[in-house]
Tab-separated table of C-alpha atoms in Angstrom:
chain	number	residue	atom	x	y	z
A	941	UNK	CA	-69.025	87.166	16.435
A	942	UNK	CA	-65.550	87.822	14.892
A	943	UNK	CA	-64.852	86.555	11.421
A	944	UNK	CA	-62.313	84.099	12.623
A	945	UNK	CA	-64.855	82.624	14.967
A	946	UNK	CA	-67.375	82.332	12.166
A	947	UNK	CA	-64.777	80.486	10.072
A	948	UNK	CA	-63.886	78.044	12.854
A	949	UNK	CA	-67.624	77.286	13.457
A	950	UNK	CA	-68.205	76.636	9.761
A	951	UNK	CA	-65.223	74.148	9.642
A	952	UNK	CA	-66.643	72.463	12.721
A	953	UNK	CA	-70.075	72.014	11.181
A	954	UNK	CA	-68.901	71.018	7.767
A	955	UNK	CA	-68.092	67.506	6.672
A	956	UNK	CA	-64.437	66.391	6.867
A	957	UNK	CA	-62.558	65.671	3.607
A	958	UNK	CA	-62.767	62.108	2.454
A	959	UNK	CA	-59.432	60.334	1.625
A	960	UNK	CA	-59.352	57.900	-1.396
A	961	UNK	CA	-59.038	54.851	0.906
A	962	UNK	CA	-62.263	55.833	2.816
A	963	UNK	CA	-64.056	56.370	-0.517
A	964	UNK	CA	-63.106	52.915	-1.724
A	965	UNK	CA	-64.020	51.424	1.608
A	966	UNK	CA	-67.501	53.040	1.604
A	967	UNK	CA	-68.150	51.780	-1.945
A	968	UNK	CA	-67.069	48.258	-0.821
A	969	UNK	CA	-69.458	48.439	1.996
A	970	UNK	CA	-72.355	49.240	-0.322
A	971	UNK	CA	-71.359	46.439	-2.744
A	972	UNK	CA	-71.206	43.966	0.069
A	973	UNK	CA	-74.408	45.167	1.563
A	974	UNK	CA	-76.299	44.710	-1.698
A	975	UNK	CA	-74.727	41.580	-3.131
A	976	UNK	CA	-73.743	39.294	-0.315
A	977	UNK	CA	-76.855	37.555	0.770
A	978	UNK	CA	-76.918	34.555	2.976
A	979	UNK	CA	-77.159	32.286	-0.126
A	980	UNK	CA	-74.085	33.978	-1.689
A	981	UNK	CA	-72.073	33.689	1.478
A	982	UNK	CA	-72.881	30.062	1.986
A	983	UNK	CA	-70.865	29.204	-1.083
A	984	UNK	CA	-67.958	31.062	0.504
A	985	UNK	CA	-68.235	28.854	3.587
A	986	UNK	CA	-69.876	31.512	5.634
A	987	UNK	CA	-73.053	30.384	7.448
A	988	UNK	CA	-74.811	33.668	7.902
A	989	UNK	CA	-78.481	32.473	7.966
A	990	UNK	CA	-78.410	29.830	10.453
A	991	UNK	CA	-77.527	28.733	14.086
A	992	UNK	CA	-74.394	26.518	13.393
A	993	UNK	CA	-70.918	27.527	12.809
A	994	UNK	CA	-68.592	30.217	14.081
A	995	UNK	CA	-70.302	33.086	15.995
A	996	UNK	CA	-68.177	35.451	13.841
A	997	UNK	CA	-70.273	34.316	10.770
A	998	UNK	CA	-73.431	35.557	12.318
A	999	UNK	CA	-72.516	39.198	11.489
A	1000	UNK	CA	-72.701	40.361	7.872
A	1001	UNK	CA	-69.363	41.168	6.157
A	1002	UNK	CA	-70.767	44.765	5.570
A	1003	UNK	CA	-70.887	45.317	9.264
A	1004	UNK	CA	-67.253	44.415	9.738
A	1005	UNK	CA	-66.360	46.623	6.864
A	1006	UNK	CA	-68.339	49.467	8.378
A	1007	UNK	CA	-66.461	49.212	11.650
A	1008	UNK	CA	-63.167	49.076	9.828
A	1009	UNK	CA	-63.739	52.082	7.746
A	1010	UNK	CA	-65.197	54.028	10.653
A	1011	UNK	CA	-62.077	53.214	12.735
A	1012	UNK	CA	-59.957	54.432	9.792
A	1013	UNK	CA	-61.933	57.645	9.516
A	1014	UNK	CA	-61.420	58.221	13.240
A	1015	UNK	CA	-57.705	57.737	12.879
A	1016	UNK	CA	-57.478	60.050	9.896
A	1017	UNK	CA	-59.381	62.719	11.776
A	1018	UNK	CA	-56.649	62.733	14.267
A	1019	UNK	CA	-58.780	62.358	17.367
A	1020	UNK	CA	-61.270	59.416	17.722
A	1021	UNK	CA	-63.480	61.190	20.252
A	1022	UNK	CA	-63.368	64.362	18.226
A	1023	UNK	CA	-64.440	62.351	15.101
A	1024	UNK	CA	-67.376	60.909	17.056
A	1025	UNK	CA	-68.447	64.387	18.189
A	1026	UNK	CA	-68.015	65.646	14.667
A	1027	UNK	CA	-70.261	63.018	12.983
A	1028	UNK	CA	-72.630	63.191	15.927
A	1029	UNK	CA	-73.252	66.881	15.260
A	1030	UNK	CA	-74.044	66.161	11.662
A	1031	UNK	CA	-76.221	63.119	12.430
A	1032	UNK	CA	-77.458	63.234	16.092
A	1033	UNK	CA	-80.188	60.729	15.627
A	1034	UNK	CA	-77.847	58.253	14.164
A	1035	UNK	CA	-75.713	58.642	17.068
A	1036	UNK	CA	-78.513	58.152	19.382
A	1037	UNK	CA	-79.644	54.934	17.555
A	1038	UNK	CA	-76.013	53.639	18.032
A	1039	UNK	CA	-75.981	54.401	21.653
A	1040	UNK	CA	-79.462	52.887	22.164
A	1041	UNK	CA	-78.359	49.797	20.168
A	1042	UNK	CA	-75.359	49.404	22.325
A	1043	UNK	CA	-77.294	49.703	25.556
A	1044	UNK	CA	-79.858	47.206	24.264
A	1045	UNK	CA	-77.109	44.776	23.224
A	1046	UNK	CA	-75.556	44.847	26.649
A	1047	UNK	CA	-79.011	44.227	28.193
A	1048	UNK	CA	-79.723	41.281	25.824
A	1049	UNK	CA	-76.341	39.739	26.713
A	1050	UNK	CA	-76.817	40.125	30.533
A	1051	UNK	CA	-80.429	38.823	30.359
A	1052	UNK	CA	-79.597	36.090	27.913
A	1053	UNK	CA	-82.288	36.955	25.514
A	1054	UNK	CA	-82.227	36.025	21.784
A	1055	UNK	CA	-81.153	38.074	18.721
A	1056	UNK	CA	-77.877	39.515	19.816
A	1057	UNK	CA	-76.485	39.393	16.251
A	1058	UNK	CA	-79.913	40.902	14.976
A	1059	UNK	CA	-79.416	44.084	17.125
A	1060	UNK	CA	-75.881	44.613	15.679
A	1061	UNK	CA	-76.779	43.858	11.973
A	1062	UNK	CA	-80.162	45.585	12.051
A	1063	UNK	CA	-79.722	48.670	14.169
A	1064	UNK	CA	-76.161	49.243	15.196
A	1065	UNK	CA	-74.738	48.696	11.700
A	1066	UNK	CA	-77.404	51.044	10.181
A	1067	UNK	CA	-76.595	53.839	12.676
A	1068	UNK	CA	-72.815	53.381	12.134
A	1069	UNK	CA	-73.174	53.514	8.311
A	1070	UNK	CA	-75.288	56.672	8.519
A	1071	UNK	CA	-72.600	58.246	10.703
A	1072	UNK	CA	-69.926	57.104	8.233
A	1073	UNK	CA	-71.791	58.726	5.422
A	1074	UNK	CA	-72.185	62.035	7.247
A	1075	UNK	CA	-69.016	63.234	5.462
A	1076	UNK	CA	-70.326	62.040	2.025
A	1077	UNK	CA	-69.719	64.641	-0.803
A	1078	UNK	CA	-71.480	64.823	-4.150
A	1079	UNK	CA	-68.654	62.871	-5.941
A	1080	UNK	CA	-69.072	59.949	-3.563
A	1081	UNK	CA	-72.857	60.166	-3.621
A	1082	UNK	CA	-72.811	59.907	-7.417
A	1083	UNK	CA	-70.471	56.884	-7.334
A	1084	UNK	CA	-72.687	55.199	-4.775
A	1085	UNK	CA	-75.786	55.911	-6.947
A	1086	UNK	CA	-74.247	54.384	-9.936
A	1087	UNK	CA	-73.232	51.387	-7.953
A	1088	UNK	CA	-76.695	51.024	-6.561
A	1089	UNK	CA	-78.406	51.288	-9.950
A	1090	UNK	CA	-75.907	48.695	-11.402
A	1091	UNK	CA	-76.467	46.112	-8.550
A	1092	UNK	CA	-80.199	46.527	-8.548
A	1093	UNK	CA	-80.291	46.093	-12.431
A	1094	UNK	CA	-78.316	42.851	-11.983
A	1095	UNK	CA	-80.586	41.820	-9.185
A	1096	UNK	CA	-83.789	42.387	-11.362
A	1097	UNK	CA	-82.361	40.462	-14.310
A	1098	UNK	CA	-81.344	37.525	-12.052
A	1099	UNK	CA	-84.844	37.520	-10.693
A	1100	UNK	CA	-86.411	37.217	-14.117
A	1101	UNK	CA	-83.862	34.536	-15.195
A	1102	UNK	CA	-84.656	32.438	-12.005
A	1103	UNK	CA	-88.465	32.968	-12.564
A	1104	UNK	CA	-88.260	31.770	-16.195
A	1105	UNK	CA	-85.948	28.818	-15.629
A	1106	UNK	CA	-87.066	27.813	-12.025
A	1107	UNK	CA	-83.439	27.590	-11.227
A	1108	UNK	CA	-82.341	29.506	-8.113
A	1109	UNK	CA	-78.669	30.686	-8.451
A	1110	UNK	CA	-78.327	31.623	-4.701
A	1111	UNK	CA	-81.222	30.258	-3.090
A	1112	UNK	CA	-82.218	31.202	0.465
A	1113	UNK	CA	-80.790	28.798	2.983
A	1114	UNK	CA	-81.096	28.153	6.758
A	1115	UNK	CA	-78.117	26.333	8.096
A	1116	UNK	CA	-77.339	25.253	4.448
A	1117	UNK	CA	-80.874	23.666	3.945
A	1118	UNK	CA	-82.887	25.138	0.972
A	1119	UNK	CA	-86.640	25.228	0.692
A	1120	UNK	CA	-87.439	23.165	-2.446
A	1121	UNK	CA	-91.192	24.102	-2.574
A	1122	UNK	CA	-90.518	27.796	-2.536
A	1123	UNK	CA	-89.352	28.667	-6.160
A	1124	UNK	CA	-89.739	32.441	-5.803
A	1125	UNK	CA	-86.715	34.246	-7.090
A	1126	UNK	CA	-83.842	34.983	-4.641
A	1127	UNK	CA	-81.388	36.908	-6.823
A	1128	UNK	CA	-78.733	38.752	-4.887
A	1129	UNK	CA	-80.822	39.708	-1.862
A	1130	UNK	CA	-81.764	36.234	-0.674
A	1131	UNK	CA	-85.148	35.844	0.853
A	1132	UNK	CA	-88.146	36.787	-1.584
A	1133	UNK	CA	-89.678	39.106	1.018
A	1134	UNK	CA	-86.425	41.088	1.438
A	1135	UNK	CA	-86.191	41.263	-2.340
A	1136	UNK	CA	-89.776	42.537	-2.568
A	1137	UNK	CA	-89.468	45.118	0.121
A	1138	UNK	CA	-86.193	46.497	-1.132
A	1139	UNK	CA	-87.262	46.564	-4.790
A	1140	UNK	CA	-90.532	48.351	-3.876
A	1141	UNK	CA	-88.624	51.113	-2.071
A	1142	UNK	CA	-86.133	51.432	-4.903
A	1143	UNK	CA	-88.957	51.723	-7.532
A	1144	UNK	CA	-90.619	54.498	-5.575
A	1145	UNK	CA	-87.359	56.223	-4.986
A	1146	UNK	CA	-86.760	56.118	-8.748
A	1147	UNK	CA	-90.098	57.847	-9.190
A	1148	UNK	CA	-89.575	60.652	-6.774
A	1149	UNK	CA	-85.711	60.789	-6.533
A	1150	UNK	CA	-82.700	60.263	-8.739
A	1151	UNK	CA	-83.297	63.741	-10.357
A	1152	UNK	CA	-80.142	63.652	-12.563
A	1153	UNK	CA	-81.246	60.372	-14.410
A	1154	UNK	CA	-82.847	60.745	-17.894
A	1155	UNK	CA	-86.544	59.867	-18.211
A	1156	UNK	CA	-85.972	56.968	-20.634
A	1157	UNK	CA	-83.358	55.224	-18.342
A	1158	UNK	CA	-85.548	55.846	-15.250
A	1159	UNK	CA	-88.511	54.388	-17.061
A	1160	UNK	CA	-86.620	51.303	-18.115
A	1161	UNK	CA	-85.354	50.613	-14.630
A	1162	UNK	CA	-88.783	51.082	-13.149
A	1163	UNK	CA	-90.344	48.504	-15.674
A	1164	UNK	CA	-87.516	46.093	-15.059
A	1165	UNK	CA	-88.033	46.314	-11.188
A	1166	UNK	CA	-91.774	45.979	-11.463
A	1167	UNK	CA	-91.286	42.818	-13.525
A	1168	UNK	CA	-88.870	41.468	-10.963
A	1169	UNK	CA	-91.349	42.087	-8.222
A	1170	UNK	CA	-93.664	39.552	-9.818
A	1171	UNK	CA	-90.920	37.064	-9.677
A	1172	UNK	CA	-90.410	37.725	-5.918
A	1173	UNK	CA	-94.063	37.206	-5.292
A	1174	UNK	CA	-94.456	39.884	-2.549
A	1175	UNK	CA	-98.171	40.558	-2.614
A	1176	UNK	CA	-98.035	43.462	-0.128
A	1177	UNK	CA	-95.112	45.027	-1.849
A	1178	UNK	CA	-96.723	44.898	-5.255
A	1179	UNK	CA	-100.023	46.313	-3.967
A	1180	UNK	CA	-98.157	49.062	-2.193
A	1181	UNK	CA	-96.053	50.055	-5.192
A	1182	UNK	CA	-99.112	50.167	-7.433
A	1183	UNK	CA	-101.209	52.306	-5.140
A	1184	UNK	CA	-98.445	54.679	-4.208
A	1185	UNK	CA	-96.897	54.816	-7.579
A	1186	UNK	CA	-100.138	55.458	-9.511
A	1187	UNK	CA	-101.239	58.053	-6.975
A	1188	UNK	CA	-97.919	59.853	-7.193
A	1189	UNK	CA	-97.808	59.546	-10.905
A	1190	UNK	CA	-101.350	60.885	-11.487
A	1191	UNK	CA	-100.793	63.762	-8.980
A	1192	UNK	CA	-97.525	64.730	-10.551
A	1193	UNK	CA	-98.974	64.577	-14.133
A	1194	UNK	CA	-101.964	66.657	-13.197
A	1195	UNK	CA	-99.611	69.169	-11.598
A	1196	UNK	CA	-97.500	69.420	-14.810
A	1197	UNK	CA	-100.649	69.911	-16.876
A	1198	UNK	CA	-101.849	72.644	-14.610
A	1199	UNK	CA	-98.516	74.353	-14.747
A	1200	UNK	CA	-98.307	73.838	-18.519
A	1201	UNK	CA	-95.093	72.170	-18.386
A	1202	UNK	CA	-95.730	69.101	-20.370
A	1203	UNK	CA	-94.638	68.838	-24.020
A	1204	UNK	CA	-97.041	67.726	-26.698
A	1205	UNK	CA	-94.695	64.827	-27.784
A	1206	UNK	CA	-94.404	63.549	-24.235
A	1207	UNK	CA	-98.219	63.623	-23.808
A	1208	UNK	CA	-98.659	61.665	-27.080
A	1209	UNK	CA	-96.092	59.092	-25.814
A	1210	UNK	CA	-97.855	58.724	-22.497
A	1211	UNK	CA	-101.233	58.170	-24.075
A	1212	UNK	CA	-99.679	55.620	-26.409
A	1213	UNK	CA	-98.156	53.800	-23.480
A	1214	UNK	CA	-101.447	53.779	-21.668
A	1215	UNK	CA	-103.085	52.234	-24.722
A	1216	UNK	CA	-100.420	49.505	-25.034
A	1217	UNK	CA	-100.639	48.596	-21.263
A	1218	UNK	CA	-103.805	46.494	-21.596
A	1219	UNK	CA	-102.288	44.663	-24.637
A	1220	UNK	CA	-99.084	43.963	-22.742
A	1221	UNK	CA	-100.851	42.715	-19.699
A	1222	UNK	CA	-103.059	40.408	-21.890
A	1223	UNK	CA	-99.993	38.842	-23.531
A	1224	UNK	CA	-98.319	38.360	-20.228
A	1225	UNK	CA	-101.390	36.862	-18.599
A	1226	UNK	CA	-101.988	34.584	-21.569
A	1227	UNK	CA	-98.371	33.490	-21.263
A	1228	UNK	CA	-98.772	32.472	-17.584
A	1229	UNK	CA	-96.489	35.271	-16.181
A	1230	UNK	CA	-98.739	36.158	-13.323
A	1231	UNK	CA	-99.850	32.530	-12.544
A	1232	UNK	CA	-97.663	32.083	-9.489
A	1233	UNK	CA	-98.418	35.569	-8.189
A	1234	UNK	CA	-102.163	35.062	-8.419
A	1235	UNK	CA	-101.831	31.712	-6.771
A	1236	UNK	CA	-100.170	33.395	-3.812
A	1237	UNK	CA	-103.235	35.804	-3.651
A	1238	UNK	CA	-105.615	32.860	-3.651
A	1239	UNK	CA	-103.767	30.773	-1.128
A	1240	UNK	CA	-101.392	32.594	1.333
A	1241	UNK	CA	-100.218	29.503	3.211
A	1242	UNK	CA	-101.860	30.720	6.396
A	1243	UNK	CA	-100.029	34.056	6.442
A	1244	UNK	CA	-103.132	36.155	7.112
A	1245	UNK	CA	-104.245	33.783	9.871
A	1246	UNK	CA	-100.846	34.006	11.521
A	1247	UNK	CA	-101.204	37.784	11.784
A	1248	UNK	CA	-104.357	37.332	13.801
A	1249	UNK	CA	-103.182	34.321	16.020
A	1250	UNK	CA	-100.052	36.272	17.133
A	1251	UNK	CA	-102.261	38.632	19.271
A	1252	UNK	CA	-103.547	35.597	21.260
A	1253	UNK	CA	-100.007	35.054	22.727
A	1254	UNK	CA	-100.507	38.083	24.914
A	1255	UNK	CA	-103.173	36.439	27.051
A	1256	UNK	CA	-100.706	33.983	28.364
A	1257	UNK	CA	-98.503	36.473	30.110
A	1258	UNK	CA	-98.920	38.970	32.980
A	1259	UNK	CA	-98.159	42.671	32.627
A	1260	UNK	CA	-94.587	42.429	34.388
A	1261	UNK	CA	-93.755	39.589	31.890
A	1262	UNK	CA	-94.748	41.774	28.996
A	1263	UNK	CA	-92.826	44.802	30.287
A	1264	UNK	CA	-89.479	42.969	30.670
A	1265	UNK	CA	-89.983	39.926	28.355
A	1266	UNK	CA	-91.491	36.658	29.210
A	1267	UNK	CA	-89.678	33.247	29.525
A	1268	UNK	CA	-88.269	32.455	26.080
A	1269	UNK	CA	-88.803	28.677	26.204
A	1270	UNK	CA	-92.524	29.038	27.223
A	1271	UNK	CA	-92.944	31.682	24.434
A	1272	UNK	CA	-91.515	29.431	21.871
A	1273	UNK	CA	-93.744	26.474	22.852
A	1274	UNK	CA	-96.901	28.675	22.779
A	1275	UNK	CA	-95.806	30.135	19.450
A	1276	UNK	CA	-95.657	26.612	17.938
A	1277	UNK	CA	-98.909	25.475	19.581
A	1278	UNK	CA	-100.641	28.522	18.174
A	1279	UNK	CA	-99.574	27.498	14.576
A	1280	UNK	CA	-96.926	30.227	14.184
A	1281	UNK	CA	-94.217	27.995	12.933
A	1282	UNK	CA	-92.900	30.719	10.510
A	1283	UNK	CA	-92.560	33.268	13.242
A	1284	UNK	CA	-94.488	36.376	14.446
A	1285	UNK	CA	-95.038	38.426	11.370
A	1286	UNK	CA	-94.795	41.928	12.866
A	1287	UNK	CA	-91.655	43.526	14.353
A	1288	UNK	CA	-93.374	45.392	17.073
A	1289	UNK	CA	-95.294	42.407	18.294
A	1290	UNK	CA	-92.339	40.208	18.056
A	1291	UNK	CA	-89.875	42.562	19.803
A	1292	UNK	CA	-92.467	43.252	22.536
A	1293	UNK	CA	-92.833	39.481	23.208
A	1294	UNK	CA	-89.219	38.513	22.978
A	1295	UNK	CA	-87.503	41.534	24.550
A	1296	UNK	CA	-90.312	43.261	26.502
A	1297	UNK	CA	-92.353	46.414	26.100
A	1298	UNK	CA	-89.731	48.705	27.598
A	1299	UNK	CA	-86.953	47.522	25.257
A	1300	UNK	CA	-89.365	47.834	22.253
A	1301	UNK	CA	-90.372	51.355	23.238
A	1302	UNK	CA	-86.736	52.391	23.436
A	1303	UNK	CA	-85.867	50.928	20.037
A	1304	UNK	CA	-88.967	52.512	18.540
A	1305	UNK	CA	-87.843	55.915	19.700
A	1306	UNK	CA	-84.462	55.487	18.176
A	1307	UNK	CA	-85.815	54.063	14.994
A	1308	UNK	CA	-88.379	56.873	14.585
A	1309	UNK	CA	-85.768	59.671	15.064
A	1310	UNK	CA	-83.371	57.864	12.654
A	1311	UNK	CA	-85.987	57.720	9.859
A	1312	UNK	CA	-86.861	61.222	10.457
A	1313	UNK	CA	-83.201	62.281	10.096
A	1314	UNK	CA	-82.796	60.284	6.912
A	1315	UNK	CA	-85.766	61.962	5.324
A	1316	UNK	CA	-85.157	65.521	6.563
A	1317	UNK	CA	-84.230	67.875	3.686
A	1318	UNK	CA	-84.553	65.158	1.064
A	1319	UNK	CA	-87.570	66.238	-0.913
A	1320	UNK	CA	-89.704	63.346	-2.302
A	1321	UNK	CA	-88.244	60.811	0.096
A	1322	UNK	CA	-91.671	60.631	1.756
A	1323	UNK	CA	-92.861	58.360	-1.077
A	1324	UNK	CA	-90.478	55.268	-0.338
A	1325	UNK	CA	-90.740	56.119	3.323
A	1326	UNK	CA	-94.438	55.301	3.382
A	1327	UNK	CA	-93.935	52.069	1.580
A	1328	UNK	CA	-90.975	51.113	3.842
A	1329	UNK	CA	-93.142	51.693	7.002
A	1330	UNK	CA	-96.036	49.704	5.522
A	1331	UNK	CA	-93.819	46.735	4.335
A	1332	UNK	CA	-91.653	46.260	7.421
A	1333	UNK	CA	-94.734	45.849	9.524
A	1334	UNK	CA	-95.856	42.854	7.322
A	1335	UNK	CA	-93.127	40.407	8.570
A	1336	UNK	CA	-90.632	39.996	11.286
A	1337	UNK	CA	-88.205	42.317	9.452
A	1338	UNK	CA	-86.382	44.540	11.886
A	1339	UNK	CA	-87.205	42.343	14.887
A	1340	UNK	CA	-84.886	39.651	13.437
A	1341	UNK	CA	-81.470	39.803	11.847
A	1342	UNK	CA	-81.528	41.785	8.592
A	1343	UNK	CA	-79.574	44.375	6.773
A	1344	UNK	CA	-82.723	45.982	5.252
A	1345	UNK	CA	-82.414	49.142	7.349
A	1346	UNK	CA	-78.901	49.794	6.125
A	1347	UNK	CA	-80.068	49.228	2.574
A	1348	UNK	CA	-82.964	51.584	2.916
A	1349	UNK	CA	-80.714	54.196	4.354
A	1350	UNK	CA	-78.261	53.912	1.427
A	1351	UNK	CA	-81.221	54.229	-1.096
A	1352	UNK	CA	-82.325	57.450	0.618
A	1353	UNK	CA	-78.888	58.935	0.982
A	1354	UNK	CA	-77.862	58.039	-2.558
A	1355	UNK	CA	-81.061	58.900	-4.636
A	1356	UNK	CA	-81.985	62.125	-2.843
A	1357	UNK	CA	-80.023	65.338	-2.457
A	1358	UNK	CA	-80.632	67.668	0.402
A	1359	UNK	CA	-82.107	70.914	-0.611
A	1360	UNK	CA	-83.816	69.858	-3.804
A	1361	UNK	CA	-87.440	70.948	-4.327
A	1362	UNK	CA	-90.076	68.265	-4.693
A	1363	UNK	CA	-92.203	69.408	-7.521
A	1364	UNK	CA	-94.855	66.812	-6.879
A	1365	UNK	CA	-95.656	68.515	-3.555
A	1366	UNK	CA	-96.792	71.594	-5.537
A	1367	UNK	CA	-100.566	71.255	-5.527
A	1368	UNK	CA	-101.942	70.874	-9.015
A	1369	UNK	CA	-105.051	72.844	-7.736
A	1370	UNK	CA	-102.874	75.784	-6.768
A	1371	UNK	CA	-103.719	78.722	-9.081
A	1372	UNK	CA	-101.083	79.967	-11.458
A	1373	UNK	CA	-99.839	83.522	-10.656
A	1374	UNK	CA	-101.427	86.265	-12.692
A	1375	UNK	CA	-98.928	88.206	-14.776
A	1376	UNK	CA	-100.112	91.831	-15.339
A	1377	UNK	CA	-98.870	93.702	-18.280
């Protein structure tokens, strides 16, 4: 191929230059995404979590910002269709998710099925944001990373304040109504389970990503977020983080010892820390820090039973009903009769029942390819990815309206750089090379 042809091909495949307005717009999207929960928006007169009010308020402000910045980027590029083709070449799975979401949205509207806003905020917005970030350079990535660390630090501190005072600053609301008996911290992310899921993924991303961060700062952030997780009360999230985090930490430490890359002072500090952990836990337990969390393990409010009862709903419908989605009113009645007042706590089961198996399979393919694209080339991202896949299957999550998938995409794209080597994946049992003199 001629040299000129190679140059043209390289320009086609490389990210387009970001202008200053686009940079500020993307940072505004990330800030809105991680700070504007339904509880925060309620004080601005924006009823996001609820059925009443204007239809325009059912979409998150970050979704509107994403559409605006994406439109601006298309105009700056000079050719909107050319821009779509450009970002589609860089992020084909994201473009596929957008197209599947648009097709599913049309189907939901024509069939008058529920969760139209959920499709937009959950799937369409995540795909559009990933396309927008296809042109992200290292400078923007660093800015987004610093913003993410700042917001999550504030979120953790707010959680501990609410936990200590029992005063929720921005409580979770539905149509303006709070839940007085639920005193779990809401912080900036709203619902405690959303907080727990997001924090768990962030903690594991701090462990295996954020390579440019110093070890003391990283450790401090991890400890803060672990304490905040107790305030959020997410049992599954806490167990998942402990199991995955300890496994990763032990494997990584063993590998460093085998490769003789650990300093004596660092080893001494680690041993000292391990000795102090039981003392710290004893003090916290005696002070009642874990009382609420332990209470949730003892009594789960019927959550475990609900995960069993939801399978009984299938026996009431025929195969054609399950393929295209049964009658919604009948499904709602059966759900309440079965004691599932709080919903169907699994996104696959919920989407299959409310939208149909064909619809669910289509969205599953788009989601799986999207997750693969986000993780590809980002060494270490497998750790939060495992936690993410476990946690989203413990509640309605992606089958309802949520911005969780967009937030998770931002965490992966910010805290992991493509092309970095994941040292934890080097087996500690691998023999060291023999150097012959």
